[in-house]
C-alpha cells in the first residue's frame, strides 16, 4: 500500500470511472424505470421497527440521510458511489496496479447476479448493501493501516452488522487473503501470527460492539427480536444442529453456487467459473513455488487458502443454513484474489529485457494472465446481458400487473354493496396461479430469488403495497392469514369460479370475496 498520492488519485479516479461505466451498462435500465416488483413495492421505507427486530438497526438511521422514498436513480447513484469507494480500498489493500486487472475487478463486482437480483426486486436496500460492502472493506483497511486499527476498525465492522449482516463475509475473506499475501512476502512467522490475531480481534470486537449496541437499541425502543427467517434470534444455538455436518455444508456451498450460477448462459458460466477457480489454485501454487518461503509460511499460506470457502460463507454457518442470492456477494471476491495473485506470479518480468526472453517463454508466462482476463471478461459480458434481460422482464411484469389489477378494481367496484376503501376485501388465491397468466417465451432462464413471478405482486402484503403506492387506490385488504384460510374453506367460496369469470367477486357476510385462483 505504499503508493504515491498522484498514483493513488489516478487509481481511485480509474476505479470510479470503470465502476460507473460497468454499473450503468448493466443496471441503467433499472435506474431509469419504475418497474417495482416483489419487495420493492414498498416504495416508502417506514419499517424501522421491523429492521430493528432483525438486528439491522442502522438502516432507519441511514434512511434519514437518503430519504425513505424508493427512487431508482438516486439509489442506483448511491449504490455505485459506495461500491466505487469500496473497490478503491480493496484495490489498495490487495496492491493491484494493473489497469486491466482493476477494470476487471470493477466489472465483476458491479455486474454480478447479487446486484442484478437486488436491483430487480429489492431496490430499496441496494445502496445499503453496497454501503455494507464499503464499510466491511474499510474496517479491514483500518486494521492494516494503523497499529491498533483492529480496535478502531471494529466500529465500521459493527456498523456492517447493523446494516446487513452477510457482508461480514467480505471482511473475513479479506483478512484471509491479506494473511496469505503476508506469507508470500515471507514475513517472520511470528508477524504472520500476530496479524492473524489482530484479524481475529477485529472480528471479535466488532461482534461484541454490535451486540452491545443492539441490546441498547432494543431496550430503548422496547422492540424484541423477531423469530422470522431473516432474524438473528437463534444465532449461537446449535442444540438442534449437527455442527460437523453444518461445517461441511458451509464449506461446500460456495462450490454449489459456482456450479449453479444465476446468469444469462449458465452452462458457459459454469465452465468459466471452473477455469477461474483452477487458475486461482494454479496461481497460488505458482507463487508458493516461486517465492523462497519458510516452511512455516508455506504451511500457513496453505491452511489459510484452504479456509477461504468456509470464511467467505461463514454467515451460512452462523445462520445454520439460511442463505440466498443477496447474501452471496463475497463469492465474487475469489475472482478479485485471482487477479491479485496474477500480479504476484510475474515479478521476474519486471527486470528482464524483452530481447532475452524467447517467444515461448513470453507466451507461457502470459498465457494464464490472458486466460484469466478472458474468462472474467466473458463472465462480465454474461452478467450484463442477464441484468438487462431481467430488467426487461420486470418492466413487462410491472405493466401487466397495472393492467390486470385495474381490471380487478373494476370488478370490485361493480359488485353491489362494495364501498371503496371501507368494505373488507379478501383476496383468495394469487394472480400467479390464475387463468389470466401466459408464458413469455425466452424468460424461463431468468428466474432467481424474488424474480420467478409473472406479476409484480407476489405475496399478500405486496398487493396492498401495489394498490396503495402504484395505483393509489384505497383497498381495505384483510391481512390475517387465518381469517383468509377460513374464508377460502367456506362452501360458497370453494364453488366460486376464479378471476376473470363471472361470479369471481361476491359479497359474503359484509366481506367482498375476490377469488384470483
CSV table of N, CA and C in Angstrom, one decimal, residues 76-211:
chain,number,residue,atom,x,y,z
A,76,UNK,N,-29.6,4.0,-7.3
A,76,UNK,CA,-28.5,3.5,-8.2
A,76,UNK,C,-27.3,4.3,-8.1
A,77,UNK,N,-27.4,5.6,-8.0
A,77,UNK,CA,-26.3,6.5,-7.9
A,77,UNK,C,-25.5,6.3,-6.6
A,78,UNK,N,-26.2,6.2,-5.5
A,78,UNK,CA,-25.6,5.9,-4.2
A,78,UNK,C,-24.9,4.6,-4.2
A,79,UNK,N,-25.6,3.6,-4.8
A,79,UNK,CA,-25.1,2.2,-4.8
A,79,UNK,C,-23.7,2.2,-5.5
A,80,UNK,N,-23.6,2.8,-6.7
A,80,UNK,CA,-22.3,2.8,-7.4
A,80,UNK,C,-21.3,3.7,-6.7
A,81,UNK,N,-21.7,4.7,-6.0
A,81,UNK,CA,-20.8,5.6,-5.3
A,81,UNK,C,-20.1,4.8,-4.2
A,82,UNK,N,-20.9,4.1,-3.4
A,82,UNK,CA,-20.4,3.3,-2.2
A,82,UNK,C,-19.5,2.2,-2.8
A,83,UNK,N,-20.0,1.5,-3.9
A,83,UNK,CA,-19.3,0.4,-4.5
A,83,UNK,C,-17.9,0.9,-5.0
A,84,UNK,N,-17.9,2.0,-5.6
A,84,UNK,CA,-16.6,2.5,-6.2
A,84,UNK,C,-15.6,2.8,-5.0
A,85,UNK,N,-16.1,3.4,-4.0
A,85,UNK,CA,-15.2,3.7,-2.8
A,85,UNK,C,-14.7,2.4,-2.2
A,86,UNK,N,-15.6,1.4,-2.1
A,86,UNK,CA,-15.2,0.1,-1.5
A,86,UNK,C,-14.1,-0.6,-2.4
A,87,UNK,N,-14.3,-0.6,-3.7
A,87,UNK,CA,-13.4,-1.2,-4.7
A,87,UNK,C,-12.0,-0.4,-4.6
A,88,UNK,N,-12.1,0.9,-4.5
A,88,UNK,CA,-10.8,1.6,-4.4
A,88,UNK,C,-10.0,1.2,-3.2
A,89,UNK,N,-10.7,1.0,-2.0
A,89,UNK,CA,-9.9,0.5,-0.8
A,89,UNK,C,-9.5,-1.0,-1.1
A,90,UNK,N,-10.3,-1.7,-1.7
A,90,UNK,CA,-10.0,-3.1,-2.0
A,90,UNK,C,-8.7,-3.3,-2.9
A,91,UNK,N,-8.7,-2.4,-3.9
A,91,UNK,CA,-7.5,-2.4,-4.8
A,91,UNK,C,-6.2,-2.0,-4.0
A,92,UNK,N,-6.4,-1.0,-3.2
A,92,UNK,CA,-5.2,-0.6,-2.4
A,92,UNK,C,-4.8,-1.6,-1.4
A,93,UNK,N,-5.7,-2.3,-0.8
A,93,UNK,CA,-5.4,-3.4,0.2
A,93,UNK,C,-4.6,-4.5,-0.5
A,94,UNK,N,-5.1,-4.9,-1.7
A,94,UNK,CA,-4.5,-6.1,-2.4
A,94,UNK,C,-3.3,-5.6,-3.3
A,95,UNK,N,-3.1,-4.3,-3.3
A,95,UNK,CA,-2.0,-3.8,-4.0
A,95,UNK,C,-2.0,-4.2,-5.5
A,96,UNK,N,-3.2,-4.0,-6.1
A,96,UNK,CA,-3.4,-4.3,-7.5
A,96,UNK,C,-3.0,-3.1,-8.3
A,97,UNK,N,-2.1,-3.2,-9.3
A,97,UNK,CA,-1.6,-2.0,-10.0
A,97,UNK,C,-2.0,-2.0,-11.5
A,98,UNK,N,-2.2,-3.2,-12.0
A,98,UNK,CA,-2.5,-3.4,-13.5
A,98,UNK,C,-3.9,-2.7,-13.7
A,99,UNK,N,-4.0,-1.9,-14.8
A,99,UNK,CA,-5.2,-1.2,-15.2
A,99,UNK,C,-6.2,-2.2,-15.7
A,100,UNK,N,-5.7,-3.3,-16.4
A,100,UNK,CA,-6.6,-4.3,-16.9
A,100,UNK,C,-7.2,-5.1,-15.7
A,101,UNK,N,-6.4,-5.4,-14.7
A,101,UNK,CA,-6.9,-6.1,-13.5
A,101,UNK,C,-7.9,-5.3,-12.8
A,102,UNK,N,-7.6,-4.0,-12.6
A,102,UNK,CA,-8.5,-3.1,-11.9
A,102,UNK,C,-9.9,-3.0,-12.6
A,103,UNK,N,-9.8,-2.9,-13.9
A,103,UNK,CA,-11.0,-2.8,-14.7
A,103,UNK,C,-11.9,-4.0,-14.6
A,104,UNK,N,-11.2,-5.2,-14.6
A,104,UNK,CA,-11.9,-6.5,-14.4
A,104,UNK,C,-12.5,-6.6,-13.0
A,105,UNK,N,-11.8,-6.1,-12.0
A,105,UNK,CA,-12.3,-6.1,-10.6
A,105,UNK,C,-13.6,-5.3,-10.6
A,106,UNK,N,-13.5,-4.1,-11.1
A,106,UNK,CA,-14.7,-3.2,-11.1
A,106,UNK,C,-15.9,-3.9,-11.9
A,107,UNK,N,-15.5,-4.6,-13.0
A,107,UNK,CA,-16.6,-5.2,-13.8
A,107,UNK,C,-17.3,-6.3,-13.0
A,108,UNK,N,-16.5,-7.3,-12.4
A,108,UNK,CA,-17.1,-8.4,-11.8
A,108,UNK,C,-17.9,-8.0,-10.5
A,109,UNK,N,-17.4,-7.0,-9.8
A,109,UNK,CA,-18.1,-6.6,-8.6
A,109,UNK,C,-19.2,-5.7,-8.8
A,110,UNK,N,-19.4,-5.2,-10.0
A,110,UNK,CA,-20.5,-4.2,-10.3
A,110,UNK,C,-21.6,-4.8,-11.2
A,111,UNK,N,-21.4,-6.0,-11.8
A,111,UNK,CA,-22.4,-6.6,-12.7
A,111,UNK,C,-22.9,-7.9,-12.3
A,112,UNK,N,-22.4,-8.5,-11.2
A,112,UNK,CA,-22.8,-9.8,-10.8
A,112,UNK,C,-24.2,-10.0,-10.4
A,113,UNK,N,-24.7,-11.2,-10.3
A,113,UNK,CA,-26.1,-11.5,-10.1
A,113,UNK,C,-26.6,-11.0,-8.8
A,114,UNK,N,-25.8,-10.9,-7.8
A,114,UNK,CA,-26.2,-10.4,-6.5
A,114,UNK,C,-26.8,-9.0,-6.6
A,115,UNK,N,-26.1,-8.2,-7.4
A,115,UNK,CA,-26.5,-6.8,-7.6
A,115,UNK,C,-27.7,-6.8,-8.5
A,116,UNK,N,-27.7,-7.6,-9.6
A,116,UNK,CA,-28.8,-7.6,-10.6
A,116,UNK,C,-30.1,-8.0,-9.9
A,117,UNK,N,-30.1,-9.1,-9.1
A,117,UNK,CA,-31.3,-9.5,-8.5
A,117,UNK,C,-31.7,-8.5,-7.4
A,118,UNK,N,-30.8,-7.9,-6.8
A,118,UNK,CA,-31.1,-6.8,-5.8
A,118,UNK,C,-31.8,-5.7,-6.4
A,119,UNK,N,-31.2,-5.1,-7.5
A,119,UNK,CA,-31.9,-4.0,-8.2
A,119,UNK,C,-33.2,-4.4,-8.8
A,120,UNK,N,-33.4,-5.6,-9.2
A,120,UNK,CA,-34.6,-6.0,-9.9
A,120,UNK,C,-35.8,-6.1,-8.9
A,121,UNK,N,-35.6,-6.6,-7.7
A,121,UNK,CA,-36.7,-6.8,-6.8
A,121,UNK,C,-36.5,-6.4,-5.3
A,122,UNK,N,-35.3,-5.9,-5.0
A,122,UNK,CA,-35.0,-5.5,-3.6
A,122,UNK,C,-34.4,-4.1,-3.7
A,123,UNK,N,-34.8,-3.3,-4.6
A,123,UNK,CA,-34.2,-2.0,-4.9
A,123,UNK,C,-34.1,-1.1,-3.6
A,124,UNK,N,-35.0,-1.0,-2.7
A,124,UNK,CA,-34.9,0.0,-1.6
A,124,UNK,C,-33.7,-0.2,-0.7
A,125,UNK,N,-33.1,-1.4,-0.8
A,125,UNK,CA,-32.0,-1.7,0.1
A,125,UNK,C,-30.6,-1.8,-0.7
A,126,UNK,N,-30.6,-1.6,-2.0
A,126,UNK,CA,-29.4,-1.8,-2.7
A,126,UNK,C,-28.2,-1.0,-2.3
A,127,UNK,N,-28.5,0.3,-2.1
A,127,UNK,CA,-27.4,1.2,-1.6
A,127,UNK,C,-26.9,0.8,-0.2
A,128,UNK,N,-27.8,0.2,0.6
A,128,UNK,CA,-27.4,-0.2,1.9
A,128,UNK,C,-26.5,-1.4,1.8
A,129,UNK,N,-26.7,-2.3,0.8
A,129,UNK,CA,-25.8,-3.4,0.6
A,129,UNK,C,-24.4,-3.0,0.2
A,130,UNK,N,-24.4,-2.0,-0.8
A,130,UNK,CA,-23.0,-1.6,-1.2
A,130,UNK,C,-22.3,-0.8,-0.1
A,131,UNK,N,-23.1,0.0,0.7
A,131,UNK,CA,-22.5,0.7,1.8
A,131,UNK,C,-21.9,-0.3,2.8
A,132,UNK,N,-22.6,-1.4,3.0
A,132,UNK,CA,-22.1,-2.5,3.9
A,132,UNK,C,-20.8,-3.1,3.3
A,133,UNK,N,-20.7,-3.2,2.0
A,133,UNK,CA,-19.5,-3.7,1.4
A,133,UNK,C,-18.4,-2.7,1.7
A,134,UNK,N,-18.7,-1.4,1.5
A,134,UNK,CA,-17.6,-0.4,1.7
A,134,UNK,C,-17.1,-0.4,3.1
A,135,UNK,N,-18.1,-0.4,4.1
A,135,UNK,CA,-17.7,-0.4,5.5
A,135,UNK,C,-16.9,-1.7,5.9
A,136,UNK,N,-17.3,-2.8,5.3
A,136,UNK,CA,-16.5,-4.0,5.6
A,136,UNK,C,-15.1,-4.0,5.1
A,137,UNK,N,-14.9,-3.5,3.9
A,137,UNK,CA,-13.5,-3.3,3.4
A,137,UNK,C,-12.8,-2.2,4.2
A,138,UNK,N,-13.5,-1.2,4.6
A,138,UNK,CA,-12.9,-0.1,5.3
A,138,UNK,C,-12.4,-0.6,6.7
A,139,UNK,N,-13.2,-1.5,7.3
A,139,UNK,CA,-12.8,-2.0,8.6
A,139,UNK,C,-11.4,-2.7,8.5
A,140,UNK,N,-11.3,-3.5,7.5
A,140,UNK,CA,-10.0,-4.3,7.3
A,140,UNK,C,-8.9,-3.3,6.9
A,141,UNK,N,-9.2,-2.3,6.1
A,141,UNK,CA,-8.2,-1.3,5.7
A,141,UNK,C,-7.7,-0.6,7.0
A,142,UNK,N,-8.5,-0.2,7.9
A,142,UNK,CA,-8.1,0.5,9.1
A,142,UNK,C,-7.2,-0.5,9.9
A,143,UNK,N,-7.6,-1.8,10.0
A,143,UNK,CA,-6.9,-2.7,10.8
A,143,UNK,C,-5.4,-2.8,10.3
A,144,UNK,N,-5.3,-2.8,8.9
A,144,UNK,CA,-4.0,-3.0,8.3
A,144,UNK,C,-3.2,-1.7,8.3
A,145,UNK,N,-3.8,-0.6,8.4
A,145,UNK,CA,-3.2,0.7,8.3
A,145,UNK,C,-2.6,1.2,9.6
A,146,UNK,N,-3.2,0.9,10.7
A,146,UNK,CA,-2.8,1.5,12.0
A,146,UNK,C,-2.4,0.4,13.0
A,147,UNK,N,-1.6,0.8,13.9
A,147,UNK,CA,-1.1,-0.2,14.9
A,147,UNK,C,-2.2,-0.8,15.7
A,148,UNK,N,-3.2,0.0,16.2
A,148,UNK,CA,-4.3,-0.5,16.9
A,148,UNK,C,-5.6,-0.4,16.1
A,149,UNK,N,-5.4,-0.6,14.8
A,149,UNK,CA,-6.5,-0.5,13.9
A,149,UNK,C,-7.6,-1.6,14.1
A,150,UNK,N,-7.2,-2.7,14.7
A,150,UNK,CA,-8.2,-3.8,14.9
A,150,UNK,C,-9.2,-3.3,15.9
A,151,UNK,N,-8.9,-2.3,16.7
A,151,UNK,CA,-9.9,-1.8,17.6
A,151,UNK,C,-10.8,-0.7,17.0
A,152,UNK,N,-10.1,0.2,16.2
A,152,UNK,CA,-10.9,1.2,15.5
A,152,UNK,C,-11.7,0.6,14.4
A,153,UNK,N,-11.1,-0.3,13.7
A,153,UNK,CA,-11.8,-1.0,12.6
A,153,UNK,C,-13.1,-1.8,13.0
A,154,UNK,N,-13.1,-2.1,14.3
A,154,UNK,CA,-14.3,-2.8,14.8
A,154,UNK,C,-15.6,-2.0,14.7
A,155,UNK,N,-15.4,-0.6,14.7
A,155,UNK,CA,-16.6,0.3,14.7
A,155,UNK,C,-17.3,0.1,13.3
A,156,UNK,N,-16.6,0.3,12.2
A,156,UNK,CA,-17.3,0.1,10.9
A,156,UNK,C,-17.8,-1.3,10.7
A,157,UNK,N,-17.1,-2.3,11.3
A,157,UNK,CA,-17.5,-3.7,11.1
A,157,UNK,C,-18.8,-3.9,11.9
A,158,UNK,N,-18.9,-3.3,13.1
A,158,UNK,CA,-20.2,-3.4,13.8
A,158,UNK,C,-21.3,-2.7,13.0
A,159,UNK,N,-21.0,-1.6,12.3
A,159,UNK,CA,-22.0,-0.9,11.5
A,159,UNK,C,-22.4,-1.8,10.4
A,160,UNK,N,-21.5,-2.6,9.8
A,160,UNK,CA,-21.9,-3.6,8.8
A,160,UNK,C,-23.0,-4.5,9.3
A,161,UNK,N,-22.7,-5.0,10.5
A,161,UNK,CA,-23.7,-6.0,11.1
A,161,UNK,C,-25.0,-5.3,11.4
A,162,UNK,N,-25.0,-4.0,11.6
A,162,UNK,CA,-26.2,-3.3,11.9
A,162,UNK,C,-26.9,-2.8,10.7
A,163,UNK,N,-26.3,-3.0,9.5
A,163,UNK,CA,-26.9,-2.7,8.2
A,163,UNK,C,-27.4,-3.9,7.5
A,164,UNK,N,-26.5,-4.8,7.2
A,164,UNK,CA,-26.8,-6.1,6.5
A,164,UNK,C,-25.7,-7.1,6.9
A,165,UNK,N,-26.1,-8.1,7.7
A,165,UNK,CA,-25.1,-8.9,8.4
A,165,UNK,C,-24.2,-9.7,7.5
A,166,UNK,N,-24.7,-10.1,6.3
A,166,UNK,CA,-24.0,-11.1,5.5
A,166,UNK,C,-22.7,-10.5,4.9
A,167,UNK,N,-22.5,-9.1,4.9
A,167,UNK,CA,-21.3,-8.6,4.4
A,167,UNK,C,-20.1,-8.7,5.4
A,168,UNK,N,-20.4,-9.3,6.5
A,168,UNK,CA,-19.3,-9.7,7.4
A,168,UNK,C,-18.3,-10.6,6.7
A,169,UNK,N,-18.9,-11.4,5.7
A,169,UNK,CA,-18.1,-12.4,5.0
A,169,UNK,C,-17.0,-11.7,4.1
A,170,UNK,N,-17.3,-10.4,3.7
A,170,UNK,CA,-16.3,-9.7,2.9
A,170,UNK,C,-15.0,-9.4,3.8
A,171,UNK,N,-15.3,-9.0,5.0
A,171,UNK,CA,-14.1,-8.8,6.0
A,171,UNK,C,-13.4,-10.0,6.2
A,172,UNK,N,-14.1,-11.1,6.4
A,172,UNK,CA,-13.4,-12.4,6.7
A,172,UNK,C,-12.6,-12.8,5.5
A,173,UNK,N,-13.1,-12.7,4.3
A,173,UNK,CA,-12.3,-13.1,3.1
A,173,UNK,C,-11.1,-12.2,3.0
A,174,UNK,N,-11.2,-10.9,3.2
A,174,UNK,CA,-10.1,-10.0,3.0
A,174,UNK,C,-9.0,-10.3,4.1
A,175,UNK,N,-9.4,-10.6,5.3
A,175,UNK,CA,-8.4,-11.0,6.3
A,175,UNK,C,-7.6,-12.2,5.9
A,176,UNK,N,-8.3,-13.2,5.3
A,176,UNK,CA,-7.6,-14.4,4.9
A,176,UNK,C,-6.7,-14.2,3.7
A,177,UNK,N,-7.2,-13.4,2.7
A,177,UNK,CA,-6.4,-13.1,1.5
A,177,UNK,C,-5.2,-12.3,1.9
A,178,UNK,N,-5.3,-11.3,2.8
A,178,UNK,CA,-4.1,-10.5,3.1
A,178,UNK,C,-3.1,-11.3,3.9
A,179,UNK,N,-3.6,-12.2,4.8
A,179,UNK,CA,-2.7,-13.0,5.5
A,179,UNK,C,-1.9,-14.0,4.6
A,180,UNK,N,-2.5,-14.5,3.5
A,180,UNK,CA,-1.9,-15.3,2.5
A,180,UNK,C,-0.8,-14.4,1.9
A,181,UNK,N,-1.1,-13.2,1.5
A,181,UNK,CA,-0.1,-12.3,0.9
A,181,UNK,C,1.0,-12.0,1.8
A,182,UNK,N,0.7,-11.9,3.1
A,182,UNK,CA,1.8,-11.8,4.1
A,182,UNK,C,2.8,-12.9,4.1
A,183,UNK,N,2.2,-14.1,4.0
A,183,UNK,CA,3.0,-15.3,3.9
A,183,UNK,C,3.9,-15.3,2.7
A,184,UNK,N,3.3,-14.8,1.6
A,184,UNK,CA,4.1,-14.8,0.3
A,184,UNK,C,5.2,-13.7,0.4
A,185,UNK,N,5.0,-12.7,1.2
A,185,UNK,CA,6.1,-11.7,1.4
A,185,UNK,C,7.1,-12.2,2.4
A,186,UNK,N,7.0,-13.5,2.8
A,186,UNK,CA,7.9,-14.1,3.7
A,186,UNK,C,8.2,-13.4,5.0
A,187,UNK,N,7.1,-12.8,5.6
A,187,UNK,CA,7.2,-12.2,6.9
A,187,UNK,C,7.6,-13.3,7.9
A,188,UNK,N,8.2,-12.8,9.0
A,188,UNK,CA,8.5,-13.8,10.0
A,188,UNK,C,7.2,-14.4,10.5
A,189,UNK,N,7.3,-15.8,10.8
A,189,UNK,CA,6.1,-16.5,11.3
A,189,UNK,C,5.4,-15.8,12.4
A,190,UNK,N,6.2,-15.2,13.3
A,190,UNK,CA,5.6,-14.5,14.5
A,190,UNK,C,4.8,-13.3,14.0
A,191,UNK,N,5.2,-12.6,13.0
A,191,UNK,CA,4.5,-11.5,12.5
A,191,UNK,C,3.2,-11.9,11.8
A,192,UNK,N,3.2,-13.0,11.1
A,192,UNK,CA,2.0,-13.5,10.5
A,192,UNK,C,1.0,-13.9,11.5
A,193,UNK,N,1.5,-14.6,12.6
A,193,UNK,CA,0.6,-15.0,13.6
A,193,UNK,C,0.0,-13.8,14.3
A,194,UNK,N,0.9,-12.8,14.6
A,194,UNK,CA,0.4,-11.5,15.2
A,194,UNK,C,-0.7,-10.9,14.4
A,195,UNK,N,-0.5,-10.8,13.1
A,195,UNK,CA,-1.5,-10.2,12.2
A,195,UNK,C,-2.8,-11.0,12.1
A,196,UNK,N,-2.6,-12.3,12.2
A,196,UNK,CA,-3.8,-13.2,12.3
A,196,UNK,C,-4.6,-13.0,13.5
A,197,UNK,N,-3.9,-12.8,14.7
A,197,UNK,CA,-4.6,-12.5,15.9
A,197,UNK,C,-5.3,-11.1,15.9
A,198,UNK,N,-4.7,-10.2,15.2
A,198,UNK,CA,-5.3,-8.9,15.1
A,198,UNK,C,-6.6,-9.0,14.2
A,199,UNK,N,-6.6,-9.8,13.2
A,199,UNK,CA,-7.7,-10.0,12.4
A,199,UNK,C,-8.9,-10.7,13.2
A,200,UNK,N,-8.5,-11.7,14.0
A,200,UNK,CA,-9.5,-12.3,14.9
A,200,UNK,C,-10.0,-11.3,15.9
A,201,UNK,N,-9.2,-10.5,16.4
A,201,UNK,CA,-9.6,-9.4,17.4
A,201,UNK,C,-10.6,-8.5,16.7
A,202,UNK,N,-10.3,-8.1,15.4
A,202,UNK,CA,-11.2,-7.2,14.7
A,202,UNK,C,-12.6,-7.8,14.6
A,203,UNK,N,-12.6,-9.1,14.2
A,203,UNK,CA,-13.9,-9.7,14.1
A,203,UNK,C,-14.6,-9.9,15.4
A,204,UNK,N,-13.9,-10.3,16.4
A,204,UNK,CA,-14.5,-10.5,17.8
A,204,UNK,C,-15.0,-9.2,18.4
A,205,UNK,N,-14.1,-8.1,18.3
A,205,UNK,CA,-14.5,-6.9,18.9
A,205,UNK,C,-15.7,-6.3,18.2
A,206,UNK,N,-15.7,-6.4,16.8
A,206,UNK,CA,-16.8,-5.9,16.0
A,206,UNK,C,-18.1,-6.6,16.4
A,207,UNK,N,-18.1,-7.9,16.6
A,207,UNK,CA,-19.3,-8.7,17.0
A,207,UNK,C,-19.7,-8.3,18.4
A,208,UNK,N,-18.8,-8.1,19.3
A,208,UNK,CA,-19.2,-7.7,20.7
A,208,UNK,C,-19.8,-6.3,20.7
A,209,UNK,N,-19.1,-5.4,20.0
A,209,UNK,CA,-19.6,-4.0,19.9
A,209,UNK,C,-21.0,-4.0,19.3
A,210,UNK,N,-21.2,-4.7,18.2
A,210,UNK,CA,-22.6,-4.8,17.6
A,210,UNK,C,-23.6,-5.4,18.6
A,211,UNK,N,-23.2,-6.4,19.4
A,211,UNK,CA,-24.2,-7.0,20.3
A,211,UNK,C,-24.5,-6.0,21.4
